PDB file of N, CA, C and O in Angstrom:
ATOM      1  N   MET I  10       0.846  -1.169  -0.002  1.00 68.00           N
ATOM      2  CA  MET I  10       0.004  -0.001   0.002  1.00 68.00           C
ATOM      3  C   MET I  10       0.895   1.239  -0.005  1.00 68.00           C
ATOM      4  O   MET I  10       1.843   1.318   0.782  1.00 68.00           O
ATOM      5  N   PRO I  11       0.597   2.230  -0.836  1.00 73.00           N
ATOM      6  CA  PRO I  11       1.418   3.443  -0.884  1.00 73.00           C
ATOM      7  C   PRO I  11       1.378   4.200   0.441  1.00 73.00           C
ATOM      8  O   PRO I  11       0.422   4.095   1.206  1.00 73.00           O
ATOM      9  N   ALA I  12       2.409   4.981   0.669  1.00 80.00           N
ATOM     10  CA  ALA I  12       2.513   5.733   1.918  1.00 80.00           C
ATOM     11  C   ALA I  12       1.476   6.852   1.996  1.00 80.00           C
ATOM     12  O   ALA I  12       1.064   7.408   0.993  1.00 80.00           O
ATOM     13  N   THR I  13       1.061   7.154   3.221  1.00 88.00           N
ATOM     14  CA  THR I  13       0.200   8.299   3.529  1.00 88.00           C
ATOM     15  C   THR I  13       0.883   9.057   4.651  1.00 88.00           C
ATOM     16  O   THR I  13       1.352   8.460   5.618  1.00 88.00           O
ATOM     17  N   LYS I  14       0.986  10.366   4.503  1.00 91.00           N
ATOM     18  CA  LYS I  14       1.581  11.196   5.549  1.00 91.00           C
ATOM     19  C   LYS I  14       0.566  12.221   6.013  1.00 91.00           C
ATOM     20  O   LYS I  14      -0.153  12.810   5.211  1.00 91.00           O
ATOM     21  N   GLU I  15       0.493  12.430   7.321  1.00 95.00           N
ATOM     22  CA  GLU I  15      -0.314  13.488   7.884  1.00 95.00           C
ATOM     23  C   GLU I  15       0.619  14.661   8.140  1.00 95.00           C
ATOM     24  O   GLU I  15       1.688  14.510   8.728  1.00 95.00           O
ATOM     25  N   ILE I  16       0.207  15.836   7.685  1.00 95.00           N
ATOM     26  CA  ILE I  16       1.063  17.004   7.707  1.00 95.00           C
ATOM     27  C   ILE I  16       0.301  18.152   8.345  1.00 95.00           C
ATOM     28  O   ILE I  16      -0.892  18.338   8.118  1.00 95.00           O
ATOM     29  N   THR I  17       1.003  18.973   9.125  1.00 96.00           N
ATOM     30  CA  THR I  17       0.407  20.137   9.744  1.00 96.00           C
ATOM     31  C   THR I  17       1.144  21.393   9.300  1.00 96.00           C
ATOM     32  O   THR I  17       2.327  21.343   8.956  1.00 96.00           O
ATOM     33  N   CYS I  18       0.425  22.508   9.286  1.00 96.00           N
ATOM     34  CA  CYS I  18       1.027  23.806   8.974  1.00 96.00           C
ATOM     35  C   CYS I  18       1.250  24.537  10.291  1.00 96.00           C
ATOM     36  O   CYS I  18       0.311  24.688  11.084  1.00 96.00           O
ATOM     37  N   THR I  19       2.457  24.988  10.528  1.00 96.00           N
ATOM     38  CA  THR I  19       2.813  25.632  11.797  1.00 96.00           C
ATOM     39  C   THR I  19       2.771  27.159  11.726  1.00 96.00           C
ATOM     40  O   THR I  19       3.079  27.832  12.702  1.00 96.00           O
ATOM     41  N   SER I  20       2.367  27.709  10.595  1.00 96.00           N
ATOM     42  CA  SER I  20       2.308  29.155  10.448  1.00 96.00           C
ATOM     43  C   SER I  20       1.220  29.746  11.345  1.00 96.00           C
ATOM     44  O   SER I  20       0.079  29.263  11.346  1.00 96.00           O
ATOM     45  N   ASP I  21       1.540  30.785  12.105  1.00 95.00           N
ATOM     46  CA  ASP I  21       0.567  31.447  12.978  1.00 95.00           C
ATOM     47  C   ASP I  21      -0.533  32.123  12.180  1.00 95.00           C
ATOM     48  O   ASP I  21      -1.630  32.354  12.701  1.00 95.00           O
ATOM     49  N   ASP I  22      -0.270  32.461  10.934  1.00 95.00           N
ATOM     50  CA  ASP I  22      -1.243  33.153  10.099  1.00 95.00           C
ATOM     51  C   ASP I  22      -2.144  32.202   9.299  1.00 95.00           C
ATOM     52  O   ASP I  22      -3.002  32.656   8.554  1.00 95.00           O
ATOM     53  N   CYS I  23      -1.961  30.902   9.450  1.00 96.00           N
ATOM     54  CA  CYS I  23      -2.689  29.921   8.656  1.00 96.00           C
ATOM     55  C   CYS I  23      -3.721  29.199   9.524  1.00 96.00           C
ATOM     56  O   CYS I  23      -3.436  28.831  10.667  1.00 96.00           O
ATOM     57  N   GLU I  24      -4.900  28.971   8.989  1.00 95.00           N
ATOM     58  CA  GLU I  24      -5.974  28.294   9.706  1.00 95.00           C
ATOM     59  C   GLU I  24      -5.996  26.790   9.487  1.00 95.00           C
ATOM     60  O   GLU I  24      -6.823  26.088  10.073  1.00 95.00           O
ATOM     61  N   LEU I  25      -5.099  26.268   8.648  1.00 94.00           N
ATOM     62  CA  LEU I  25      -5.069  24.827   8.364  1.00 94.00           C
ATOM     63  C   LEU I  25      -4.514  24.073   9.554  1.00 94.00           C
ATOM     64  O   LEU I  25      -3.444  24.385  10.067  1.00 94.00           O
ATOM     65  N   ASP I  26      -5.233  23.069  10.004  1.00 93.00           N
ATOM     66  CA  ASP I  26      -4.797  22.254  11.123  1.00 93.00           C
ATOM     67  C   ASP I  26      -3.963  21.074  10.650  1.00 93.00           C
ATOM     68  O   ASP I  26      -2.846  20.851  11.102  1.00 93.00           O
ATOM     69  N   MET I  27      -4.508  20.295   9.693  1.00 94.00           N
ATOM     70  CA  MET I  27      -3.839  19.089   9.253  1.00 94.00           C
ATOM     71  C   MET I  27      -4.397  18.694   7.889  1.00 94.00           C
ATOM     72  O   MET I  27      -5.530  18.973   7.566  1.00 94.00           O
ATOM     73  N   PHE I  28      -3.544  18.059   7.069  1.00 94.00           N
ATOM     74  CA  PHE I  28      -4.021  17.429   5.849  1.00 94.00           C
ATOM     75  C   PHE I  28      -3.251  16.144   5.627  1.00 94.00           C
ATOM     76  O   PHE I  28      -2.174  15.938   6.202  1.00 94.00           O
ATOM     77  N   GLU I  29      -3.835  15.244   4.841  1.00 93.00           N
ATOM     78  CA  GLU I  29      -3.190  13.988   4.511  1.00 93.00           C
ATOM     79  C   GLU I  29      -2.689  14.035   3.073  1.00 93.00           C
ATOM     80  O   GLU I  29      -3.380  14.528   2.195  1.00 93.00           O
ATOM     81  N   ASN I  30      -1.503  13.546   2.892  1.00 90.00           N
ATOM     82  CA  ASN I  30      -0.930  13.460   1.552  1.00 90.00           C
ATOM     83  C   ASN I  30      -0.813  11.973   1.214  1.00 90.00           C
ATOM     84  O   ASN I  30      -0.138  11.225   1.905  1.00 90.00           O
ATOM     85  N   HIS I  31      -1.500  11.547   0.152  1.00 90.00           N
ATOM     86  CA  HIS I  31      -1.483  10.155  -0.275  1.00 90.00           C
ATOM     87  C   HIS I  31      -0.561  10.013  -1.484  1.00 90.00           C
ATOM     88  O   HIS I  31      -0.706  10.736  -2.459  1.00 90.00           O
ATOM     89  N   TYR I  32       0.367   9.093  -1.380  1.00 86.00           N
ATOM     90  CA  TYR I  32       1.367   8.912  -2.422  1.00 86.00           C
ATOM     91  C   TYR I  32       1.030   7.698  -3.299  1.00 86.00           C
ATOM     92  O   TYR I  32       0.311   6.797  -2.888  1.00 86.00           O
ATOM     93  N   THR I  33       1.587   7.670  -4.484  1.00 83.00           N
ATOM     94  CA  THR I  33       1.487   6.507  -5.373  1.00 83.00           C
ATOM     95  C   THR I  33       2.734   5.658  -5.185  1.00 83.00           C
ATOM     96  O   THR I  33       3.679   6.051  -4.507  1.00 83.00           O
ATOM     97  N   TYR I  34       2.758   4.535  -5.826  1.00 82.00           N
ATOM     98  CA  TYR I  34       3.941   3.672  -5.761  1.00 82.00           C
ATOM     99  C   TYR I  34       5.118   4.285  -6.496  1.00 82.00           C
ATOM    100  O   TYR I  34       6.262   3.892  -6.283  1.00 82.00           O
ATOM    101  N   ASP I  35       4.878   5.250  -7.355  1.00 86.00           N
ATOM    102  CA  ASP I  35       5.939   5.834  -8.178  1.00 86.00           C
ATOM    103  C   ASP I  35       6.632   7.029  -7.553  1.00 86.00           C
ATOM    104  O   ASP I  35       7.410   7.695  -8.221  1.00 86.00           O
ATOM    105  N   ILE I  36       6.394   7.339  -6.306  1.00 84.00           N
ATOM    106  CA  ILE I  36       6.993   8.513  -5.670  1.00 84.00           C
ATOM    107  C   ILE I  36       8.509   8.310  -5.546  1.00 84.00           C
ATOM    108  O   ILE I  36       8.998   7.202  -5.267  1.00 84.00           O
ATOM    109  N   ALA I  37       9.250   9.388  -5.787  1.00 85.00           N
ATOM    110  CA  ALA I  37      10.721   9.315  -5.696  1.00 85.00           C
ATOM    111  C   ALA I  37      11.162   9.042  -4.265  1.00 85.00           C
ATOM    112  O   ALA I  37      10.546   9.523  -3.310  1.00 85.00           O
ATOM    113  N   ASP I  38      12.238   8.306  -4.114  1.00 83.00           N
ATOM    114  CA  ASP I  38      12.749   7.954  -2.785  1.00 83.00           C
ATOM    115  C   ASP I  38      13.176   9.170  -1.978  1.00 83.00           C
ATOM    116  O   ASP I  38      13.109   9.157  -0.751  1.00 83.00           O
ATOM    117  N   ASP I  39      13.618  10.224  -2.658  1.00 89.00           N
ATOM    118  CA  ASP I  39      14.118  11.412  -1.930  1.00 89.00           C
ATOM    119  C   ASP I  39      13.032  12.475  -1.718  1.00 89.00           C
ATOM    120  O   ASP I  39      13.316  13.570  -1.254  1.00 89.00           O
ATOM    121  N   HIS I  40      11.769  12.166  -2.028  1.00 87.00           N
ATOM    122  CA  HIS I  40      10.664  13.117  -1.811  1.00 87.00           C
ATOM    123  C   HIS I  40      10.420  13.267  -0.323  1.00 87.00           C
ATOM    124  O   HIS I  40      10.402  12.292   0.421  1.00 87.00           O
ATOM    125  N   SER I  41      10.212  14.511   0.139  1.00 89.00           N
ATOM    126  CA  SER I  41       9.952  14.749   1.557  1.00 89.00           C
ATOM    127  C   SER I  41       8.931  15.869   1.730  1.00 89.00           C
ATOM    128  O   SER I  41       8.525  16.514   0.743  1.00 89.00           O
ATOM    129  N   VAL I  42       8.547  16.136   2.949  1.00 91.00           N
ATOM    130  CA  VAL I  42       7.588  17.186   3.248  1.00 91.00           C
ATOM    131  C   VAL I  42       8.123  18.549   2.801  1.00 91.00           C
ATOM    132  O   VAL I  42       7.342  19.412   2.399  1.00 91.00           O
ATOM    133  N   SER I  43       9.410  18.739   2.794  1.00 92.00           N
ATOM    134  CA  SER I  43       9.990  20.008   2.378  1.00 92.00           C
ATOM    135  C   SER I  43       9.756  20.289   0.889  1.00 92.00           C
ATOM    136  O   SER I  43       9.912  21.430   0.438  1.00 92.00           O
ATOM    137  N   ASP I  44       9.354  19.293   0.126  1.00 92.00           N
ATOM    138  CA  ASP I  44       9.024  19.465  -1.292  1.00 92.00           C
ATOM    139  C   ASP I  44       7.603  19.977  -1.497  1.00 92.00           C
ATOM    140  O   ASP I  44       7.223  20.299  -2.622  1.00 92.00           O
ATOM    141  N   LEU I  45       6.805  20.029  -0.450  1.00 93.00           N
ATOM    142  CA  LEU I  45       5.396  20.415  -0.531  1.00 93.00           C
ATOM    143  C   LEU I  45       5.183  21.865  -0.141  1.00 93.00           C
ATOM    144  O   LEU I  45       6.045  22.493   0.466  1.00 93.00           O
ATOM    145  N   SER I  46       3.997  22.382  -0.455  1.00 95.00           N
ATOM    146  CA  SER I  46       3.591  23.699   0.036  1.00 95.00           C
ATOM    147  C   SER I  46       2.207  23.560   0.656  1.00 95.00           C
ATOM    148  O   SER I  46       1.422  22.669   0.296  1.00 95.00           O
ATOM    149  N   CYS I  47       1.894  24.422   1.602  1.00 95.00           N
ATOM    150  CA  CYS I  47       0.614  24.377   2.296  1.00 95.00           C
ATOM    151  C   CYS I  47      -0.511  24.674   1.305  1.00 95.00           C
ATOM    152  O   CYS I  47      -0.445  25.679   0.588  1.00 95.00           O
ATOM    153  N   PRO I  48      -1.547  23.851   1.273  1.00 94.00           N
ATOM    154  CA  PRO I  48      -2.639  24.084   0.322  1.00 94.00           C
ATOM    155  C   PRO I  48      -3.508  25.296   0.686  1.00 94.00           C
ATOM    156  O   PRO I  48      -4.280  25.754  -0.150  1.00 94.00           O
ATOM    157  N   LEU I  49      -3.367  25.841   1.893  1.00 95.00           N
ATOM    158  CA  LEU I  49      -4.172  26.989   2.290  1.00 95.00           C
ATOM    159  C   LEU I  49      -3.400  28.303   2.185  1.00 95.00           C
ATOM    160  O   LEU I  49      -3.822  29.235   1.512  1.00 95.00           O
ATOM    161  N   CYS I  50      -2.216  28.376   2.832  1.00 96.00           N
ATOM    162  CA  CYS I  50      -1.468  29.635   2.848  1.00 96.00           C
ATOM    163  C   CYS I  50      -0.362  29.677   1.798  1.00 96.00           C
ATOM    164  O   CYS I  50       0.203  30.736   1.531  1.00 96.00           O
ATOM    165  N   GLY I  51       0.012  28.521   1.250  1.00 96.00           N
ATOM    166  CA  GLY I  51       1.041  28.477   0.226  1.00 96.00           C
ATOM    167  C   GLY I  51       2.465  28.434   0.770  1.00 96.00           C
ATOM    168  O   GLY I  51       3.417  28.378  -0.005  1.00 96.00           O
ATOM    169  N   GLY I  52       2.610  28.448   2.071  1.00 95.00           N
ATOM    170  CA  GLY I  52       3.941  28.419   2.685  1.00 95.00           C
ATOM    171  C   GLY I  52       4.661  27.105   2.443  1.00 95.00           C
ATOM    172  O   GLY I  52       4.032  26.054   2.297  1.00 95.00           O
ATOM    173  N   THR I  53       5.983  27.168   2.381  1.00 90.00           N
ATOM    174  CA  THR I  53       6.760  25.955   2.157  1.00 90.00           C
ATOM    175  C   THR I  53       7.631  25.589   3.356  1.00 90.00           C
ATOM    176  O   THR I  53       7.999  24.437   3.506  1.00 90.00           O
ATOM    177  N   ASP I  54       7.975  26.549   4.192  1.00 93.00           N
ATOM    178  CA  ASP I  54       8.849  26.264   5.323  1.00 93.00           C
ATOM    179  C   ASP I  54       8.073  26.075   6.631  1.00 93.00           C
ATOM    180  O   ASP I  54       8.655  26.015   7.702  1.00 93.00           O
ATOM    181  N   CYS I  55       6.745  25.978   6.542  1.00 96.00           N
ATOM    182  CA  CYS I  55       5.910  25.888   7.739  1.00 96.00           C
ATOM    183  C   CYS I  55       5.262  24.518   7.894  1.00 96.00           C
ATOM    184  O   CYS I  55       4.443  24.311   8.794  1.00 96.00           O
ATOM    185  N   LEU I  56       5.612  23.558   7.068  1.00 96.00           N
ATOM    186  CA  LEU I  56       4.987  22.245   7.121  1.00 96.00           C
ATOM    187  C   LEU I  56       5.837  21.268   7.910  1.00 96.00           C
ATOM    188  O   LEU I  56       7.047  21.247   7.799  1.00 96.00           O
ATOM    189  N   GLU I  57       5.135  20.450   8.717  1.00 96.00           N
ATOM    190  CA  GLU I  57       5.814  19.413   9.491  1.00 96.00           C
ATOM    191  C   GLU I  57       4.985  18.145   9.425  1.00 96.00           C
ATOM    192  O   GLU I  57       3.754  18.192   9.506  1.00 96.00           O
ATOM    193  N   GLU I  58       5.670  17.009   9.294  1.00 94.00           N
ATOM    194  CA  GLU I  58       4.964  15.724   9.308  1.00 94.00           C
ATOM    195  C   GLU I  58       4.535  15.399  10.727  1.00 94.00           C
ATOM    196  O   GLU I  58       5.297  15.596  11.680  1.00 94.00           O
ATOM    197  N   ILE I  59       3.315  14.916  10.876  1.00 94.00           N
ATOM    198  CA  ILE I  59       2.816  14.469  12.176  1.00 94.00           C
ATOM    199  C   ILE I  59       3.231  13.024  12.332  1.00 94.00           C
ATOM    200  O   ILE I  59       2.847  12.162  11.543  1.00 94.00           O
ATOM    201  N   GLU I  60       4.038  12.754  13.325  1.00 87.00           N
ATOM    202  CA  GLU I  60       4.529  11.398  13.569  1.00 87.00           C
ATOM    203  C   GLU I  60       3.449  10.619  14.313  1.00 87.00           C
ATOM    204  O   GLU I  60       2.910  11.078  15.295  1.00 87.00           O
ATOM    205  N   LEU I  61       3.150   9.456  13.800  1.00 72.00           N
ATOM    206  CA  LEU I  61       2.098   8.622  14.416  1.00 72.00           C
ATOM    207  C   LEU I  61       2.660   7.699  15.451  1.00 72.00           C
ATOM    208  O   LEU I  61       3.693   7.253  15.468  1.00 72.00           O
TER     209      LEU I  61
END
C-alpha cells in the first residue's frame, strides 16, 4: 500500500490544522515534506509531518 503522511502547517497566520498526503507507488525515494507547500497559505517552510 502506498505511503500516507499526515502534515500540519505551523504558520501562525494559517488556519489549516492538518491534511493527509497520499502517495502513489511511483513517488521518488528522496521526496519529503519540504518538497510540498501548504494548500491553504502556500507556505513551504511551515509544514511538518505528524509522527504517528
